[in-house]
Coordinates of C-alpha atoms and ligand atoms in Angstrom, one line a residue:
M1 CA 20.3 42.6 4.7
L2 CA 17.1 44.5 5.3
N3 CA 15.0 43.9 8.5
F4 CA 12.2 41.8 7.9
S5 CA 9.5 39.7 9.8
F6 CA 8.7 36.4 8.1
Q7 CA 6.0 34.0 9.0
N8 CA 4.4 31.5 6.6
T9 CA 1.6 29.5 8.2
T10 CA 0.5 27.3 5.5
K11 CA 1.0 23.6 6.2
I12 CA 2.3 21.9 3.3
L13 CA 1.2 18.2 2.6
F14 CA 3.6 17.0 0.1
G15 CA 3.6 13.8 -1.8
E16 CA 1.9 11.0 -3.7
G17 CA -1.5 10.1 -2.2
Q18 CA -1.5 13.1 0.2
I19 CA -5.0 14.3 -1.0
Q20 CA -6.4 11.7 1.4
A21 CA -5.1 13.8 4.1
I22 CA -7.5 16.5 3.7
S23 CA -10.0 14.2 5.5
Q24 CA -8.2 15.1 8.8
A25 CA -7.0 18.6 7.9
I26 CA -10.6 20.1 7.2
P27 CA -12.5 20.3 10.5
K28 CA -15.2 17.6 10.5
D29 CA -18.1 20.1 11.3
A30 CA -17.2 22.5 8.4
K31 CA -19.4 23.1 5.7
V32 CA -16.9 23.0 2.7
L33 CA -17.3 24.6 -0.9
V34 CA -14.8 22.9 -3.3
T35 CA -14.0 25.2 -5.9
Y36 CA -12.4 24.4 -9.3
G37 CA -11.9 25.4 -12.9
G38 CA -13.1 23.7 -16.2
G39 CA -13.1 20.2 -15.2
S40 CA -9.7 18.7 -15.8
I41 CA -9.9 17.5 -12.3
K42 CA -12.7 15.2 -13.4
T43 CA -10.8 13.5 -15.9
N44 CA -7.4 13.0 -14.1
G45 CA -8.8 11.3 -10.8
V46 CA -8.2 14.4 -8.6
Y47 CA -12.1 14.8 -8.2
D48 CA -12.5 11.2 -7.3
Q49 CA -9.7 11.4 -4.7
I50 CA -11.5 14.8 -3.2
T51 CA -14.8 13.1 -3.2
A52 CA -13.3 10.1 -1.3
A53 CA -11.4 12.2 1.2
L54 CA -14.6 14.2 2.0
S55 CA -16.8 11.2 2.5
E56 CA -17.5 12.3 6.1
H57 CA -17.8 16.1 5.4
T58 CA -20.8 18.1 4.2
W59 CA -19.6 19.7 0.9
F60 CA -20.8 21.6 -2.1
E61 CA -18.9 22.6 -5.2
F62 CA -18.5 25.6 -7.4
S63 CA -16.7 25.1 -11.0
G64 CA -15.9 27.1 -13.9
I65 CA -13.2 29.5 -12.4
E66 CA -11.3 30.2 -15.6
P67 CA -7.7 30.9 -16.1
N68 CA -7.0 34.5 -15.2
P69 CA -10.1 34.4 -12.8
S70 CA -12.7 37.2 -13.5
Y71 CA -14.5 39.2 -11.0
E72 CA -17.9 38.3 -12.6
T73 CA -17.4 34.5 -12.4
L74 CA -16.1 34.7 -8.8
M75 CA -19.0 36.8 -7.6
K76 CA -21.4 33.9 -8.4
A77 CA -19.8 31.8 -5.7
L78 CA -21.2 33.9 -3.2
D79 CA -24.7 32.5 -3.8
P80 CA -24.0 29.0 -2.9
I81 CA -21.9 30.2 0.1
R82 CA -24.9 32.2 1.5
E83 CA -27.5 29.5 0.6
H84 CA -25.7 26.6 2.2
G85 CA -23.8 28.6 5.0
I86 CA -20.4 27.6 3.8
D87 CA -17.7 28.3 6.2
F88 CA -14.6 26.6 4.7
L89 CA -13.3 27.0 1.0
L90 CA -11.2 24.2 -0.7
A91 CA -9.6 25.3 -4.0
V92 CA -8.7 22.5 -6.3
G93 CA -6.6 23.6 -9.2
G94 CA -3.9 26.0 -10.4
G95 CA -3.0 29.5 -9.5
S96 CA -6.2 30.8 -11.0
V97 CA -8.4 28.7 -9.0
V98 CA -6.4 29.5 -5.9
D99 CA -6.3 33.1 -6.4
G100 CA -10.0 33.2 -7.4
T101 CA -10.8 31.3 -4.2
K102 CA -8.9 33.9 -2.1
F103 CA -11.0 36.7 -3.7
I104 CA -14.1 34.7 -2.9
A105 CA -13.0 34.0 0.7
A106 CA -12.6 37.8 1.2
A107 CA -15.7 38.7 -0.8
A108 CA -18.0 36.5 1.1
V109 CA -17.6 38.2 4.3
F110 CA -16.9 41.9 2.7
E111 CA -18.8 44.5 4.5
G112 CA -18.4 47.5 2.0
D113 CA -20.3 48.2 -1.1
D114 CA -18.4 46.2 -3.7
P115 CA -15.6 43.6 -3.1
W116 CA -13.8 45.0 -6.2
D117 CA -12.8 47.9 -3.7
F118 CA -10.3 45.7 -2.1
V119 CA -8.6 44.9 -5.3
A120 CA -8.8 48.2 -7.1
K121 CA -9.0 50.7 -4.2
G122 CA -6.8 49.0 -1.9
Q123 CA -9.6 48.8 0.8
P124 CA -8.3 46.6 3.7
I125 CA -9.5 43.1 3.9
T126 CA -10.6 42.6 7.5
K127 CA -11.9 39.2 7.4
A128 CA -11.9 36.2 5.1
L129 CA -13.4 32.6 5.2
P130 CA -10.8 30.1 5.9
L131 CA -9.4 28.4 2.9
A132 CA -7.1 25.6 1.9
C133 CA -6.0 24.2 -1.6
V134 CA -5.1 21.1 -3.5
L135 CA -2.5 22.2 -6.0
T136 CA -2.6 20.9 -9.6
L137 CA -0.2 23.1 -11.3
P138 CA 3.0 24.2 -10.0
A139 CA 3.8 27.7 -10.8
T140 CA 2.5 30.7 -9.0
G141 CA 3.2 29.9 -5.3
S142 CA -0.5 31.2 -4.4
E143 CA -0.9 27.9 -2.5
S144 CA 1.0 29.2 0.5
N145 CA 1.1 33.0 -0.1
I146 CA -1.0 35.9 0.6
G147 CA -1.4 37.3 -2.9
A148 CA -3.9 36.9 -5.7
V149 CA -4.7 38.3 -9.1
V150 CA -8.3 39.0 -10.3
T151 CA -9.3 40.5 -13.7
R152 CA -12.4 42.8 -14.3
D153 CA -13.2 44.3 -17.7
G154 CA -9.6 43.8 -18.9
N155 CA -8.1 45.2 -15.8
K156 CA -5.9 42.5 -14.2
L157 CA -5.0 43.6 -10.6
P158 CA -3.2 42.0 -7.7
F159 CA -4.6 42.1 -4.0
S160 CA -3.0 40.7 -0.9
S161 CA -3.8 40.0 2.6
P162 CA -2.5 37.5 5.2
L163 CA -6.3 36.6 5.9
V164 CA -6.3 34.7 2.6
R165 CA -3.2 32.6 3.0
P166 CA -4.1 29.0 2.4
L167 CA -4.4 27.0 5.9
F168 CA -3.0 24.1 4.1
A169 CA -1.8 23.0 0.6
V170 CA -1.6 19.6 -0.8
L171 CA 1.2 19.2 -3.1
D172 CA 1.1 15.8 -5.0
P173 CA 3.3 15.7 -8.0
A174 CA 1.3 12.9 -9.5
V175 CA -1.6 15.2 -10.1
T176 CA 0.6 17.3 -12.5
L177 CA 1.1 14.3 -14.9
S178 CA -2.0 15.4 -16.8
L179 CA -0.8 18.9 -17.5
S180 CA -0.2 19.8 -21.1
D181 CA 3.4 20.7 -22.2
R182 CA 2.3 24.3 -22.5
Q183 CA 1.1 24.3 -18.9
I184 CA 4.4 22.6 -17.7
S185 CA 6.2 25.3 -19.6
N186 CA 4.3 28.1 -18.2
G187 CA 4.8 26.9 -14.6
V188 CA 8.5 26.5 -14.8
V189 CA 8.8 29.9 -16.4
D190 CA 6.5 31.5 -13.9
A191 CA 8.4 30.1 -10.8
F192 CA 11.7 31.1 -12.4
I193 CA 10.7 34.8 -13.0
H194 CA 9.1 34.8 -9.4
T195 CA 12.6 33.9 -8.2
M196 CA 14.2 36.7 -10.5
E197 CA 11.9 39.3 -9.4
Q198 CA 13.3 38.8 -5.8
Y199 CA 16.9 38.1 -6.8
L200 CA 17.9 40.4 -9.6
T201 CA 17.7 43.6 -7.9
Y202 CA 20.7 45.2 -5.9
S203 CA 22.7 43.5 -3.2
V204 CA 22.1 44.1 0.3
N205 CA 24.4 41.0 1.4
G206 CA 21.6 38.8 1.8
K207 CA 23.7 35.6 1.3
V208 CA 21.1 33.1 2.4
Q209 CA 18.3 34.6 0.3
D210 CA 20.6 34.8 -2.8
R211 CA 21.7 31.2 -2.5
F212 CA 18.3 30.1 -1.8
A213 CA 17.2 31.9 -5.1
E214 CA 20.2 30.5 -6.9
G215 CA 19.3 26.9 -6.0
L216 CA 15.8 27.4 -7.2
L217 CA 16.9 28.9 -10.5
L218 CA 19.3 26.0 -11.0
T219 CA 16.9 23.5 -10.0
L220 CA 14.3 24.9 -12.5
I221 CA 16.8 25.2 -15.4
E222 CA 17.9 21.5 -14.8
E223 CA 14.5 20.1 -14.3
G224 CA 12.2 22.2 -16.6
P225 CA 13.3 20.7 -19.7
K226 CA 13.2 17.3 -18.5
A227 CA 9.6 17.7 -17.7
L228 CA 9.1 18.4 -21.5
A229 CA 11.2 15.7 -22.8
V230 CA 9.4 12.3 -23.7
E231 CA 11.7 10.0 -22.0
T232 CA 11.5 11.8 -18.7
K233 CA 8.2 13.8 -18.6
N234 CA 6.5 11.2 -16.5
D235 CA 9.2 11.2 -13.8
L236 CA 7.7 12.0 -10.5
A237 CA 10.9 13.1 -8.8
I238 CA 11.3 15.7 -11.7
R239 CA 7.8 16.7 -11.2
G240 CA 8.3 16.9 -7.3
N241 CA 11.4 19.0 -7.6
I242 CA 9.5 21.5 -9.9
M243 CA 6.6 21.6 -7.6
W244 CA 8.5 22.4 -4.5
A245 CA 10.8 24.9 -6.3
A246 CA 7.7 26.8 -7.5
T247 CA 6.2 26.8 -3.9
M248 CA 9.5 28.0 -2.5
A249 CA 10.0 30.6 -5.2
L250 CA 6.9 32.6 -3.9
N251 CA 6.2 31.7 -0.3
G252 CA 7.9 34.8 1.3
L253 CA 11.2 33.2 2.1
I254 CA 13.4 34.3 -0.5
G255 CA 11.9 37.8 -0.6
S256 CA 12.5 38.6 3.1
G257 CA 14.9 41.1 3.8
V258 CA 15.9 41.9 0.4
P259 CA 14.6 44.4 -2.3
Q260 CA 12.0 43.2 -4.7
D261 CA 11.5 44.3 -8.3
W262 CA 8.1 42.9 -9.8
S263 CA 8.1 45.5 -12.7
T264 CA 8.1 42.5 -15.3
H265 CA 4.9 41.1 -13.6
M266 CA 3.1 44.6 -13.4
I267 CA 4.0 45.5 -17.2
A268 CA 3.2 41.7 -18.2
H269 CA -0.1 42.0 -16.4
E270 CA -1.2 44.6 -19.0
L271 CA -0.4 42.2 -21.7
T272 CA -2.5 39.6 -20.3
G273 CA -5.4 42.0 -19.5
A274 CA -5.3 43.5 -23.0
Y275 CA -4.7 40.4 -25.0
G276 CA -5.5 37.4 -22.9
I277 CA -2.1 35.9 -23.3
D278 CA -1.2 33.2 -20.6
H279 CA 0.7 34.8 -17.6
A280 CA 4.1 33.0 -17.9
R281 CA 4.2 33.8 -21.6
T282 CA 3.9 37.7 -21.0
L283 CA 6.6 37.3 -18.4
S284 CA 9.1 35.6 -20.6
I285 CA 8.6 38.5 -23.1
V286 CA 9.2 41.2 -20.6
L287 CA 11.9 39.9 -18.2
P288 CA 14.6 39.9 -20.8
A289 CA 13.7 43.3 -21.9
V290 CA 13.9 44.5 -18.3
M291 CA 17.3 43.0 -17.9
K292 CA 18.4 44.9 -20.9
V293 CA 17.0 48.3 -20.1
R294 CA 17.8 48.0 -16.3
K295 CA 21.4 46.7 -16.9
E296 CA 23.0 49.6 -15.0
A297 CA 20.9 49.6 -12.0
K298 CA 21.0 45.7 -11.9
R299 CA 24.7 45.4 -12.9
E300 CA 26.1 43.8 -9.6
K301 CA 23.4 41.2 -9.4
L302 CA 23.5 40.4 -13.1
L303 CA 27.2 39.7 -12.9
Q304 CA 26.6 37.5 -10.0
Y305 CA 23.6 35.8 -11.8
A306 CA 25.9 35.4 -14.9
E307 CA 28.6 33.8 -12.9
R308 CA 26.6 31.5 -10.3
I309 CA 23.6 30.4 -12.5
W310 CA 25.5 30.3 -16.0
G311 CA 29.1 29.8 -15.0
L312 CA 30.2 32.8 -16.8
T313 CA 33.6 34.2 -15.5
D314 CA 35.4 34.9 -18.7
G315 CA 35.4 38.1 -20.9
D316 CA 34.6 41.8 -19.6
E317 CA 31.5 42.6 -17.6
E318 CA 29.5 43.8 -20.5
S319 CA 30.0 40.5 -22.4
R320 CA 29.2 38.5 -19.3
I321 CA 25.9 40.3 -18.8
Q322 CA 24.9 40.2 -22.4
R323 CA 25.6 36.4 -22.5
A324 CA 23.6 36.0 -19.4
I325 CA 20.5 37.6 -20.8
E326 CA 21.0 35.5 -24.1
L327 CA 21.2 32.3 -22.0
T328 CA 18.0 33.3 -20.1
E329 CA 16.3 33.7 -23.4
Q330 CA 17.5 30.4 -24.6
F331 CA 16.3 28.7 -21.5
F332 CA 13.0 30.2 -22.2
T333 CA 13.0 29.2 -25.7
A334 CA 14.0 25.6 -24.6
M335 CA 10.8 25.6 -22.4
Q336 CA 8.8 26.8 -25.6
V337 CA 7.6 30.2 -24.3
P338 CA 7.8 33.3 -26.3
T339 CA 10.6 36.0 -25.7
R340 CA 9.4 38.8 -28.0
L341 CA 6.2 40.7 -28.6
S342 CA 6.5 39.8 -32.2
H343 CA 6.3 36.0 -31.2
V344 CA 2.6 36.8 -30.0
D345 CA 1.9 38.9 -33.1
L346 CA 2.1 42.2 -31.2
G347 CA 4.1 45.2 -32.6
E348 CA 4.9 48.9 -31.8
A349 CA 1.1 49.7 -32.1
A350 CA 0.2 47.8 -29.1
I351 CA 2.6 49.9 -26.9
D352 CA 0.7 53.2 -26.4
G353 CA -2.2 51.2 -25.0
L354 CA -0.4 49.1 -22.7
I355 CA 1.3 52.3 -21.3
A356 CA -1.9 53.9 -20.8
K357 CA -3.2 50.9 -19.0
L358 CA -0.2 50.8 -16.5
T359 CA -0.7 54.6 -15.9
Q360 CA -4.3 54.1 -15.3
H361 CA -3.5 51.4 -12.8
G362 CA -1.1 53.6 -11.0
M363 CA 1.9 51.6 -12.1
V364 CA 4.0 54.6 -12.5
K365 CA 7.0 53.8 -10.3
L366 CA 7.9 50.3 -10.5
G367 CA 10.9 48.2 -9.8
E368 CA 13.1 47.8 -6.7
Q369 CA 14.2 51.5 -6.7
K370 CA 10.8 52.8 -7.8
A371 CA 12.5 54.3 -10.8
I372 CA 10.5 52.7 -13.7
T373 CA 8.4 55.4 -14.9
P374 CA 5.9 54.9 -17.8
E375 CA 8.5 56.2 -20.1
I376 CA 11.1 53.6 -18.8
S377 CA 8.3 51.0 -19.1
R378 CA 7.9 52.1 -22.8
E379 CA 11.6 51.6 -23.4
I380 CA 11.2 48.2 -21.9
L381 CA 8.3 47.3 -24.3
I382 CA 10.3 48.7 -27.2
A383 CA 13.1 46.4 -26.3
A384 CA 10.7 43.4 -26.2
L385 CA 9.4 43.9 -29.7
Ligands
NAD1 N1 -1.1 34.5 -6.2 C1 0.1 34.7 -6.7 O1 1.0 34.8 -5.9 C2 0.3 34.6 -8.1 C3 1.6 34.7 -8.7 C4 1.7 34.4 -10.1 C5 0.6 34.4 -10.9 N2 -0.6 34.3 -10.4 C6 -1.8 34.3 -11.2 O2 -2.2 32.9 -11.3 C7 -2.7 32.6 -12.5 C8 -2.1 31.4 -13.4 O3 -2.3 30.4 -12.5 P1 -1.5 29.0 -13.1 O4 -0.2 29.3 -13.8 O5 -1.3 28.1 -12.1 O6 -2.4 28.3 -14.3 P2 -4.0 28.3 -14.2 O7 -4.5 28.0 -12.9 O8 -4.7 29.4 -14.8 O9 -4.3 27.1 -15.1 C9 -4.1 27.0 -16.5 C10 -4.6 25.9 -17.2 O10 -4.2 24.5 -16.7 C11 -5.3 23.7 -16.4 N3 -4.9 22.6 -15.3 C12 -4.5 23.0 -14.1 N4 -4.1 22.0 -13.4 C13 -4.3 20.9 -14.5 C14 -3.8 19.5 -14.3 N5 -3.3 18.9 -13.2 N6 -4.0 18.9 -15.4 C15 -4.6 19.4 -16.5 N7 -4.8 20.7 -16.6 C16 -4.7 21.4 -15.6 C17 -6.3 24.7 -15.8 O11 -7.6 24.1 -16.1 C18 -6.2 25.8 -16.8 O12 -7.0 25.5 -18.1 C19 -2.6 34.0 -13.4 O13 -4.0 34.7 -13.3 C20 -1.6 34.8 -12.6 O14 -1.7 36.1 -12.7 C21 -0.8 34.4 -8.9

């Protein structure tokens, strides 16, 4: 395997009732800003649990962080931070709220002209307010990683810094019971594709990473559909397995010491940026096409994936790979997400604009071998039609 250094400092507080643990986990003298989204936490009891847990803290709130959080919304949080001398951020929500809060944490103490510079221009983040989170939607892994994605004027861009890694993350599977089927699907598929981005590359004999990744993929394939089925959807053990799988899929562990792809994400971000399609639903469209177009470069891993995930050992290599891609698409369909651009009413006419945006965003050498040029991205989008 490749050399690596791995450190994940986020303390995980897993299990039912763990929200109350934030009363001890946040310093008593902190001035806390609780950040959240559109208010689902007010109807599912999470807000009340936060209020009870913070009864001895000084805290304020900032709401309205939307899915695919926007720069404009996030910048509004800087006023209450300055006004109240906030020195600790608690994100309560899904990946959008956690990502948005990471941006706020760095923007609040940014010393340059415009915080967008650390997103669009890669200006280094040298400080950030401490943050932690209560996760309400298992999907992104943002709760214990250093990444975030923010959108400005249709440009959806990632940034990362160890300084924005949450100090702790509460993972209570019970808070996911209020999720809609659509959000459950999105979360399972997002976690699945995070795993694939770090697994389906080329072999460096990283046996531990591969088998951890395969364990996550198998868990998501086994438990994902159960979280949608009427008889099992409220089963907390199923929710718990999905929640922990999603965290583990993108906390740095399975990606350490192995090549990583991320072309599916970079191409898919343009679909969200341009058309506002849910993150996971863009990934489920792009990944099968990446598997098809990059079949040769990924051959060895595709065969391993076919055998270990789908039990495919009969037939020639080509037919096993083909079948593994079909089964991946069938899994996505079972999870009720689209697998073609046509499923979201997009056709060939959209492709020029998406390629122009990718190029504008510097996404011109994507993939584990940096071999995916805009021309190959075009092939991928055509394969996804
Ligand atoms: N930081 C990372 O490593 C990383 C990785 C992948 C994706 N992302 C980004 O994360 C964002 C997507 O995050 P997400 O998939 O977690 O979804 P989300 O945070 O956008 O939430 C989706 C919807 O679910 C609702 N919701 C959340 N929890 C709920 C609950 N318990 N009950 C009812 N409704 C609830 C939200 O209000 C929202 O309307 C995208 O912007 C994506 O690009 C970040």
